[in-house]
Short mmCIF file of C-alpha atoms in Angstrom, two decimals:
data_model
loop_
_atom_site.label_atom_id
_atom_site.label_comp_id
_atom_site.label_asym_id
_atom_site.label_seq_id
_atom_site.Cartn_x
_atom_site.Cartn_y
_atom_site.Cartn_z
CA MET K 1 -78.94 -1.92 -71.11
CA ASN K 2 -76.07 -3.31 -68.98
CA PRO K 3 -75.32 -6.66 -70.66
CA TYR K 4 -74.12 -8.07 -67.39
CA ILE K 5 -77.67 -8.03 -65.94
CA ASP K 6 -78.36 -11.19 -67.98
CA GLY K 7 -75.77 -13.01 -65.92
CA LEU K 8 -77.62 -12.46 -62.57
CA GLN K 9 -79.18 -15.59 -61.03
CA PRO K 10 -82.71 -15.57 -59.72
CA TYR K 11 -82.70 -14.52 -55.99
CA PRO K 12 -83.10 -17.51 -53.59
CA PHE K 13 -86.56 -16.37 -52.45
CA GLU K 14 -87.78 -16.03 -56.06
CA ARG K 15 -86.77 -19.60 -56.61
CA LEU K 16 -88.41 -20.65 -53.29
CA ASN K 17 -91.72 -19.05 -54.44
CA GLU K 18 -91.56 -20.90 -57.71
CA LEU K 19 -90.87 -24.12 -55.83
CA LYS K 20 -94.00 -23.59 -53.73
CA ALA K 21 -96.14 -22.34 -56.59
CA GLY K 22 -99.45 -24.23 -56.94
CA LEU K 23 -99.11 -26.04 -53.59
CA SER K 24 -101.73 -26.00 -50.94
CA PRO K 25 -100.82 -27.24 -47.45
CA ARG K 26 -102.77 -30.25 -46.40
CA THR K 27 -103.09 -29.09 -42.74
CA ASN K 28 -104.89 -26.35 -40.97
CA ARG K 29 -101.89 -25.71 -38.67
CA PRO K 30 -100.58 -22.15 -38.89
CA HIS K 31 -97.78 -21.41 -41.42
CA VAL K 32 -94.30 -20.89 -39.93
CA ALA K 33 -91.66 -19.15 -42.01
CA LEU K 34 -88.22 -20.49 -41.09
CA SER K 35 -86.79 -19.51 -44.40
CA ILE K 36 -85.85 -15.79 -44.30
CA GLY K 37 -83.29 -14.31 -41.84
CA GLU K 38 -85.59 -11.42 -40.86
CA PRO K 39 -85.44 -10.72 -37.11
CA LYS K 40 -88.79 -10.78 -35.49
CA HIS K 41 -87.88 -9.80 -32.01
CA ALA K 42 -89.51 -6.64 -30.70
CA PRO K 43 -87.48 -3.52 -31.43
CA PRO K 44 -86.08 -1.74 -28.34
CA ASP K 45 -88.62 0.38 -26.66
CA PHE K 46 -86.33 3.41 -26.49
CA ILE K 47 -85.78 3.44 -30.23
CA VAL K 48 -89.46 3.26 -31.01
CA GLU K 49 -90.03 6.14 -28.52
CA ALA K 50 -87.22 8.23 -30.15
CA LEU K 51 -88.68 7.69 -33.66
CA GLY K 52 -92.06 8.86 -32.50
CA ARG K 53 -90.81 12.33 -31.26
CA GLU K 54 -92.14 14.98 -33.38
CA GLU K 55 -88.99 17.18 -33.08
CA LEU K 56 -86.77 14.39 -34.31
CA LEU K 57 -88.98 13.66 -37.38
CA LEU K 58 -89.19 17.41 -38.26
CA ALA K 59 -85.43 17.72 -37.99
CA GLY K 60 -85.02 14.83 -40.29
CA LEU K 61 -87.54 16.04 -42.85
CA SER K 62 -86.41 19.58 -43.31
CA ALA K 63 -82.99 19.14 -44.84
CA TYR K 64 -81.04 16.87 -47.13
CA PRO K 65 -78.88 14.52 -45.00
CA PRO K 66 -75.10 14.54 -45.53
CA THR K 67 -73.57 11.65 -47.37
CA ARG K 68 -70.90 11.31 -44.81
CA GLY K 69 -73.35 11.38 -41.93
CA GLY K 70 -73.10 13.65 -38.90
CA ASP K 71 -70.26 13.76 -36.39
CA GLU K 72 -72.44 12.23 -33.68
CA MET K 73 -73.41 9.27 -35.88
CA ARG K 74 -69.86 8.52 -36.99
CA GLY K 75 -68.63 8.93 -33.43
CA ALA K 76 -71.21 6.59 -31.92
CA ILE K 77 -70.19 3.97 -34.51
CA ALA K 78 -66.47 4.47 -33.88
CA SER K 79 -67.02 4.25 -30.14
CA TRP K 80 -68.93 1.06 -30.44
CA ILE K 81 -66.23 -0.50 -32.65
CA GLY K 82 -63.64 0.53 -30.07
CA ARG K 83 -65.56 -1.10 -27.19
CA ARG K 84 -66.56 -4.28 -29.10
CA PHE K 85 -63.47 -4.89 -31.32
CA GLY K 86 -60.79 -3.01 -29.51
CA VAL K 87 -59.82 -0.94 -32.58
CA GLU K 88 -59.71 2.83 -32.32
CA LEU K 89 -60.85 4.40 -35.58
CA ASP K 90 -60.91 8.03 -36.68
CA PRO K 91 -64.67 8.83 -37.12
CA ALA K 92 -63.82 11.49 -39.69
CA THR K 93 -61.88 9.29 -42.15
CA GLU K 94 -62.47 5.67 -41.26
CA VAL K 95 -66.22 5.37 -40.69
CA LEU K 96 -69.29 5.88 -43.03
CA PRO K 97 -72.91 5.25 -42.15
CA VAL K 98 -74.74 3.10 -44.70
CA ASN K 99 -78.38 2.14 -45.27
CA GLY K 100 -78.00 -1.46 -44.18
CA THR K 101 -75.21 -3.85 -45.11
CA ARG K 102 -76.95 -5.11 -48.23
CA GLU K 103 -76.76 -1.71 -49.88
CA ALA K 104 -73.30 -1.15 -48.78
CA LEU K 105 -71.87 -4.55 -49.67
CA PHE K 106 -73.15 -4.19 -53.16
CA SER K 107 -72.04 -0.56 -53.75
CA PHE K 108 -68.66 -1.17 -52.18
CA GLY K 109 -67.93 -3.86 -54.79
CA GLN K 110 -69.06 -1.46 -57.56
CA ALA K 111 -66.72 1.18 -56.18
CA MET K 112 -63.71 -1.09 -55.62
CA LEU K 113 -63.68 -3.31 -58.69
CA SER K 114 -61.68 -2.08 -61.69
CA GLY K 115 -63.87 -3.66 -64.39
CA ARG K 116 -60.84 -5.00 -66.09
CA ALA K 117 -61.14 -8.40 -67.84
CA GLY K 118 -59.97 -11.43 -66.02
CA THR K 119 -60.37 -10.09 -62.53
CA ARG K 120 -61.94 -12.18 -59.77
CA VAL K 121 -64.01 -11.79 -56.69
CA LEU K 122 -63.68 -14.46 -54.03
CA MET K 123 -66.66 -15.42 -51.89
CA PRO K 124 -67.67 -18.29 -49.62
CA ASN K 125 -69.93 -20.96 -51.12
CA PRO K 126 -72.78 -21.04 -50.01
CA PHE K 127 -73.03 -17.29 -49.75
CA TYR K 128 -75.13 -14.11 -49.54
CA GLN K 129 -76.17 -13.47 -53.18
CA ILE K 130 -75.23 -9.82 -53.07
CA TYR K 131 -71.51 -10.73 -53.23
CA GLU K 132 -72.07 -12.54 -56.53
CA GLY K 133 -74.34 -9.82 -57.92
CA THR K 134 -71.84 -7.03 -57.54
CA ALA K 135 -69.13 -9.09 -59.16
CA LEU K 136 -71.16 -10.01 -62.14
CA LEU K 137 -72.50 -6.51 -62.71
CA LYS K 138 -68.92 -5.16 -62.75
CA GLY K 139 -67.73 -7.89 -65.26
CA ALA K 140 -65.64 -9.76 -62.64
CA GLU K 141 -65.59 -13.49 -62.26
CA PRO K 142 -66.87 -14.96 -59.02
CA TYR K 143 -64.64 -17.57 -57.50
CA TYR K 144 -66.53 -19.80 -55.01
CA VAL K 145 -64.60 -21.01 -51.99
CA PRO K 146 -66.09 -24.14 -50.43
CA ALA K 147 -67.72 -23.21 -47.15
CA THR K 148 -70.10 -25.81 -45.73
CA GLY K 149 -68.56 -24.54 -42.51
CA VAL K 150 -65.83 -21.86 -42.64
CA PRO K 151 -64.43 -21.04 -46.09
CA ASP K 152 -61.29 -23.05 -46.97
CA PHE K 153 -59.00 -20.36 -48.33
CA GLU K 154 -56.07 -22.65 -48.25
CA GLN K 155 -57.49 -24.55 -51.25
CA VAL K 156 -57.46 -21.39 -53.49
CA PRO K 157 -54.73 -21.75 -56.05
CA ASP K 158 -51.99 -19.05 -56.31
CA ALA K 159 -53.05 -18.16 -59.78
CA VAL K 160 -56.44 -17.21 -58.49
CA TRP K 161 -55.12 -15.05 -55.76
CA GLN K 162 -53.14 -13.12 -58.34
CA GLU K 163 -56.24 -12.25 -60.27
CA THR K 164 -58.30 -11.35 -57.24
CA GLU K 165 -59.32 -7.70 -56.58
CA LEU K 166 -61.95 -8.33 -53.77
CA VAL K 167 -62.72 -11.00 -51.22
CA TYR K 168 -66.02 -11.15 -49.40
CA LEU K 169 -66.27 -12.78 -45.95
CA CYS K 170 -69.28 -13.49 -43.84
CA ASN K 171 -68.28 -13.97 -40.15
CA PRO K 172 -70.11 -15.57 -38.48
CA GLY K 173 -71.17 -17.37 -41.62
CA ASN K 174 -74.51 -17.35 -43.34
CA PRO K 175 -75.84 -20.06 -43.47
CA SER K 176 -73.55 -22.21 -41.34
CA GLY K 177 -72.97 -19.91 -38.38
CA ALA K 178 -69.32 -21.01 -38.33
CA VAL K 179 -66.79 -18.53 -37.14
CA LEU K 180 -63.28 -17.91 -38.75
CA SER K 181 -60.42 -18.01 -36.34
CA GLU K 182 -58.27 -15.01 -35.70
CA GLN K 183 -55.40 -16.91 -37.32
CA ALA K 184 -57.37 -17.49 -40.48
CA LEU K 185 -58.31 -13.79 -40.63
CA VAL K 186 -54.66 -12.77 -40.14
CA ARG K 187 -53.53 -15.18 -42.93
CA LEU K 188 -56.18 -13.65 -45.29
CA VAL K 189 -54.94 -10.14 -44.47
CA GLU K 190 -51.36 -11.19 -45.20
CA ARG K 191 -52.47 -12.51 -48.59
CA ALA K 192 -54.24 -9.19 -49.30
CA HIS K 193 -51.00 -7.35 -48.84
CA GLU K 194 -49.14 -9.95 -50.84
CA HIS K 195 -51.49 -9.97 -53.78
CA ASP K 196 -52.95 -6.40 -53.48
CA PHE K 197 -56.65 -7.11 -52.96
CA VAL K 198 -59.40 -5.70 -50.80
CA ILE K 199 -61.25 -7.61 -48.02
CA ALA K 200 -64.91 -6.80 -47.33
CA ALA K 201 -65.97 -8.48 -44.12
CA ASP K 202 -69.69 -8.83 -43.76
CA GLU K 203 -70.09 -8.94 -39.93
CA CYS K 204 -73.83 -8.43 -39.63
CA TYR K 205 -74.11 -11.58 -37.44
CA SER K 206 -71.24 -10.66 -35.11
CA GLU K 207 -73.51 -9.91 -32.15
CA ILE K 208 -75.53 -13.08 -32.35
CA TYR K 209 -73.32 -15.67 -30.79
CA HIS K 210 -74.11 -18.62 -28.46
CA ASN K 211 -71.37 -18.42 -25.88
CA GLU K 212 -71.74 -15.12 -24.12
CA HIS K 213 -68.10 -15.15 -23.13
CA ALA K 214 -66.75 -15.91 -26.69
CA PRO K 215 -67.66 -13.21 -29.21
CA PRO K 216 -66.38 -13.65 -32.66
CA VAL K 217 -63.15 -11.84 -33.63
CA GLY K 218 -63.62 -9.17 -36.26
CA LEU K 219 -61.43 -8.58 -39.32
CA LEU K 220 -60.13 -5.10 -38.09
CA THR K 221 -59.29 -6.71 -34.65
CA ALA K 222 -57.31 -9.55 -36.26
CA ALA K 223 -55.41 -7.29 -38.59
CA ALA K 224 -54.58 -4.62 -36.02
CA ARG K 225 -53.57 -7.17 -33.31
CA ALA K 226 -51.19 -8.89 -35.83
CA GLY K 227 -49.46 -5.60 -36.44
CA LEU K 228 -50.71 -5.40 -40.07
CA GLY K 229 -52.84 -2.23 -39.64
CA ILE K 230 -56.20 -1.97 -41.31
CA ALA K 231 -55.00 -1.27 -44.87
CA ARG K 232 -57.09 -3.20 -47.51
CA CYS K 233 -59.66 -4.06 -44.78
CA VAL K 234 -63.20 -2.77 -44.52
CA ALA K 235 -65.81 -4.19 -42.13
CA PHE K 236 -69.57 -3.90 -42.50
CA ASN K 237 -72.24 -4.18 -39.77
CA SER K 238 -75.80 -3.08 -39.11
CA LEU K 239 -78.48 -2.76 -36.50
CA SER K 240 -80.72 -5.27 -38.23
CA LYS K 241 -79.62 -8.34 -36.39
CA ARG K 242 -77.78 -6.76 -33.43
CA SER K 243 -80.73 -4.58 -32.47
CA SER K 244 -83.64 -6.34 -34.21
CA LEU K 245 -84.14 -3.28 -36.39
CA PRO K 246 -84.14 -4.63 -40.03
CA GLY K 247 -86.63 -1.95 -41.19
CA LEU K 248 -84.43 0.91 -39.97
CA ARG K 249 -81.88 0.22 -42.70
CA SER K 250 -78.87 1.44 -40.67
CA GLY K 251 -75.35 0.18 -40.62
CA TYR K 252 -71.76 1.14 -41.22
CA ALA K 253 -68.69 0.63 -43.35
CA ALA K 254 -65.46 1.11 -41.53
CA GLY K 255 -61.71 0.51 -42.18
CA ASP K 256 -58.85 1.52 -44.35
CA PRO K 257 -59.07 5.40 -44.69
CA ALA K 258 -57.74 5.36 -48.29
CA LEU K 259 -60.52 2.98 -49.40
CA MET K 260 -63.10 4.87 -47.33
CA ALA K 261 -62.19 8.04 -49.14
CA ARG K 262 -62.76 6.57 -52.49
CA TYR K 263 -65.94 4.82 -51.38
CA TYR K 264 -67.18 8.20 -50.06
CA ASP K 265 -66.60 9.73 -53.45
CA TYR K 266 -68.56 7.01 -54.94
CA ARG K 267 -71.44 7.43 -52.52
CA THR K 268 -71.77 11.18 -53.22
CA TYR K 269 -73.04 10.06 -56.64
CA HIS K 270 -74.78 6.92 -55.39
CA GLY K 271 -77.49 9.03 -53.62
CA CYS K 272 -77.66 6.89 -50.48
CA ALA K 273 -77.38 9.35 -47.51
CA MET K 274 -78.93 8.17 -44.22
CA PRO K 275 -82.00 10.25 -43.17
CA VAL K 276 -81.27 12.48 -40.16
CA HIS K 277 -83.98 10.92 -37.96
CA VAL K 278 -82.71 7.44 -38.74
CA ALA K 279 -79.18 8.49 -37.82
CA ALA K 280 -80.46 10.00 -34.57
CA ALA K 281 -82.19 6.75 -33.59
CA SER K 282 -79.12 4.82 -34.63
CA VAL K 283 -76.81 6.74 -32.36
CA LEU K 284 -79.08 5.63 -29.46
CA ALA K 285 -78.89 1.99 -30.58
CA TRP K 286 -75.16 1.87 -31.06
CA SER K 287 -74.68 3.47 -27.56
CA ASP K 288 -76.68 0.93 -25.68
CA GLU K 289 -75.61 -2.73 -25.07
CA THR K 290 -78.25 -3.84 -22.70
CA HIS K 291 -80.84 -4.67 -25.34
CA VAL K 292 -78.27 -6.51 -27.43
CA VAL K 293 -77.46 -8.88 -24.51
CA ALA K 294 -81.12 -9.50 -24.12
CA ASN K 295 -81.60 -10.06 -27.83
CA ARG K 296 -78.73 -12.62 -27.84
CA ALA K 297 -80.19 -14.37 -24.83
CA ALA K 298 -83.50 -14.75 -26.69
CA TYR K 299 -81.72 -16.50 -29.51
CA ARG K 300 -79.78 -18.68 -27.20
CA ALA K 301 -82.99 -19.78 -25.53
CA LYS K 302 -84.43 -20.81 -28.86
CA PHE K 303 -81.36 -22.74 -29.85
CA ASP K 304 -81.40 -24.56 -26.56
CA ALA K 305 -85.00 -25.41 -26.82
CA VAL K 306 -85.11 -26.40 -30.52
CA ALA K 307 -81.78 -28.37 -30.77
CA PRO K 308 -82.96 -31.47 -28.85
CA VAL K 309 -86.19 -31.54 -30.80
CA LEU K 310 -84.50 -31.43 -34.24
CA ALA K 311 -81.86 -33.89 -33.05
CA ARG K 312 -84.53 -36.60 -33.18
CA ALA K 313 -84.36 -36.38 -37.04
CA PHE K 314 -81.17 -34.49 -37.94
CA GLU K 315 -77.44 -34.61 -37.04
CA LEU K 316 -76.70 -31.12 -35.84
CA THR K 317 -74.89 -28.95 -33.32
CA VAL K 318 -75.68 -25.52 -32.18
CA PRO K 319 -73.54 -23.07 -34.35
CA PRO K 320 -71.25 -20.68 -32.59
CA GLY K 321 -72.80 -17.67 -34.36
CA GLY K 322 -75.89 -16.54 -36.30
CA PHE K 323 -79.50 -17.68 -35.90
CA TYR K 324 -79.63 -20.56 -38.38
CA PHE K 325 -79.55 -24.34 -38.24
CA TRP K 326 -77.92 -25.81 -41.33
CA PRO K 327 -78.62 -29.50 -41.19
CA GLU K 328 -78.34 -32.23 -43.88
CA THR K 329 -81.65 -33.41 -45.21
CA PRO K 330 -82.75 -37.10 -45.75
CA GLY K 331 -82.96 -36.79 -49.53
CA ASP K 332 -83.01 -33.86 -51.99
CA ASP K 333 -83.18 -30.50 -50.31
CA CYS K 334 -85.72 -29.09 -52.78
CA GLU K 335 -88.02 -32.05 -52.64
CA PHE K 336 -87.75 -31.97 -48.85
CA THR K 337 -88.74 -28.27 -48.75
CA ARG K 338 -91.58 -28.65 -51.13
CA ALA K 339 -93.04 -31.70 -49.31
CA LEU K 340 -92.55 -30.09 -45.88
CA PHE K 341 -94.59 -27.08 -46.92
CA GLU K 342 -97.25 -29.26 -48.50
CA ARG K 343 -97.65 -31.50 -45.45
CA GLU K 344 -96.77 -29.30 -42.42
CA ASN K 345 -97.19 -25.68 -43.79
CA ILE K 346 -93.66 -24.89 -42.80
CA THR K 347 -91.19 -23.02 -45.08
CA VAL K 348 -87.44 -23.51 -44.98
CA LEU K 349 -84.89 -22.58 -47.59
CA PRO K 350 -83.08 -25.23 -49.70
CA GLY K 351 -79.45 -25.07 -49.23
CA SER K 352 -78.73 -25.45 -52.92
CA TYR K 353 -80.40 -22.08 -53.58
CA LEU K 354 -77.59 -20.49 -51.56
CA GLY K 355 -74.74 -22.15 -53.31
CA ARG K 356 -73.28 -22.54 -56.76
CA GLU K 357 -71.97 -25.72 -58.43
CA GLN K 358 -68.22 -25.82 -58.65
CA ASP K 359 -66.37 -28.86 -60.02
CA GLY K 360 -69.67 -30.60 -60.17
CA VAL K 361 -70.55 -30.01 -56.61
CA ASN K 362 -72.95 -27.47 -54.95
CA PRO K 363 -71.91 -27.48 -51.25
CA GLY K 364 -75.36 -26.34 -50.31
CA SER K 365 -77.15 -29.33 -51.87
CA GLY K 366 -78.68 -31.75 -49.41
CA ARG K 367 -79.08 -29.17 -46.72
CA ILE K 368 -81.74 -26.68 -45.57
CA ARG K 369 -81.41 -23.38 -43.71
CA ILE K 370 -83.71 -23.04 -40.70
CA ALA K 371 -84.03 -19.43 -39.41
CA LEU K 372 -84.90 -19.24 -35.69
CA VAL K 373 -86.43 -15.78 -36.03
CA ALA K 374 -90.00 -16.54 -34.87
CA PRO K 375 -91.05 -16.43 -31.20
CA LEU K 376 -89.70 -19.24 -28.99
CA GLU K 377 -93.01 -21.17 -28.70
CA GLU K 378 -93.58 -20.92 -32.45
CA CYS K 379 -90.06 -22.22 -33.11
CA VAL K 380 -90.47 -25.14 -30.78
CA GLU K 381 -93.81 -26.20 -32.19
CA ALA K 382 -92.45 -25.84 -35.71
CA ALA K 383 -89.44 -27.93 -34.76
CA GLU K 384 -91.69 -30.68 -33.47
CA ARG K 385 -93.56 -30.78 -36.78
CA LEU K 386 -90.38 -30.59 -38.85
CA ALA K 387 -88.59 -33.34 -37.00
CA ALA K 388 -91.70 -35.69 -37.29
CA PHE K 389 -91.87 -34.97 -40.97
CA ALA K 390 -88.15 -35.58 -41.52
CA GLN K 391 -88.32 -38.97 -39.79
CA ASP K 392 -91.01 -40.02 -42.31
CA PHE K 393 -89.59 -38.44 -45.34
CA GLY K 394 -88.61 -40.72 -48.21
#
């Protein structure tokens, strides 16, 4: 048995289930789950239609899919990256399809980390738990960078940079929705060259942003425009948030060709090739932007409708990216979450479950994550109940 498994922390939603165990809501109002970032918008009609074609399914079931993916799939991803981020990539050497960013962000860490004692993996705090898990299972030490908003890499000591092999970013951030500036990304790439580490940029929320005219800058864009190239940089994205297709499990890893070559070698043993019919539907999704604009507008409408309601009880602003609110709670975040479920039958996620204590402080404590994934009317009605509860809490 891998001894590092004992070091894994319970997943946030396991802890949430334990927190709610034995509770019965004292209301007949319907349950609203604002806790999990699982998109609930209807999938694009043309994707549903494509997946229902018999010839597509038969083609996908009659042969083993290639680990590298087909030329058309890699070409569609590279073309989208060129249009969206202004970076021209070689589909043959700089792009790999993956089965969603969760799978890829974990396996990439396993492939990149040396396993040597004393190595570190930097990650924002709070963070997506996969970053920590891959570090722990490789025997590396996680280093948590404070990130109530954007991660403050300027506070990382030089000694830590020297021990770092891998840095995880989430941009826009989960849970804050904060967006790293191009200047901050460039400075991080400069440090990667200086200290010889790899950057894995989780950009799965890159297409959910509030200002239609201000899309977040990607890691590859920042590195290329600064004249640094894309060495030591790999970006990850998927169709889950962008296209409301979380069940398709389709995304990409793209960047430094030397790293991608080694990651491909790892994946040939990992056994994670994308099914052909999933790839065919994915090509259609990456090639269309109309449904993405509509998807973004639907989230924008929810933020605009919910923000003034929640503002009655919380100090908050609409985040530039993502689909979460990340407000401070009037009291302990776990007690707030538990009491909210019991009184209003609404589930949110305690912020402390997404963070780790460092120097005696968990930057997620005293906050909750509110995911605006339900339909607009349901989000507004839940916000009314949540705000009224918060005003009475404590």
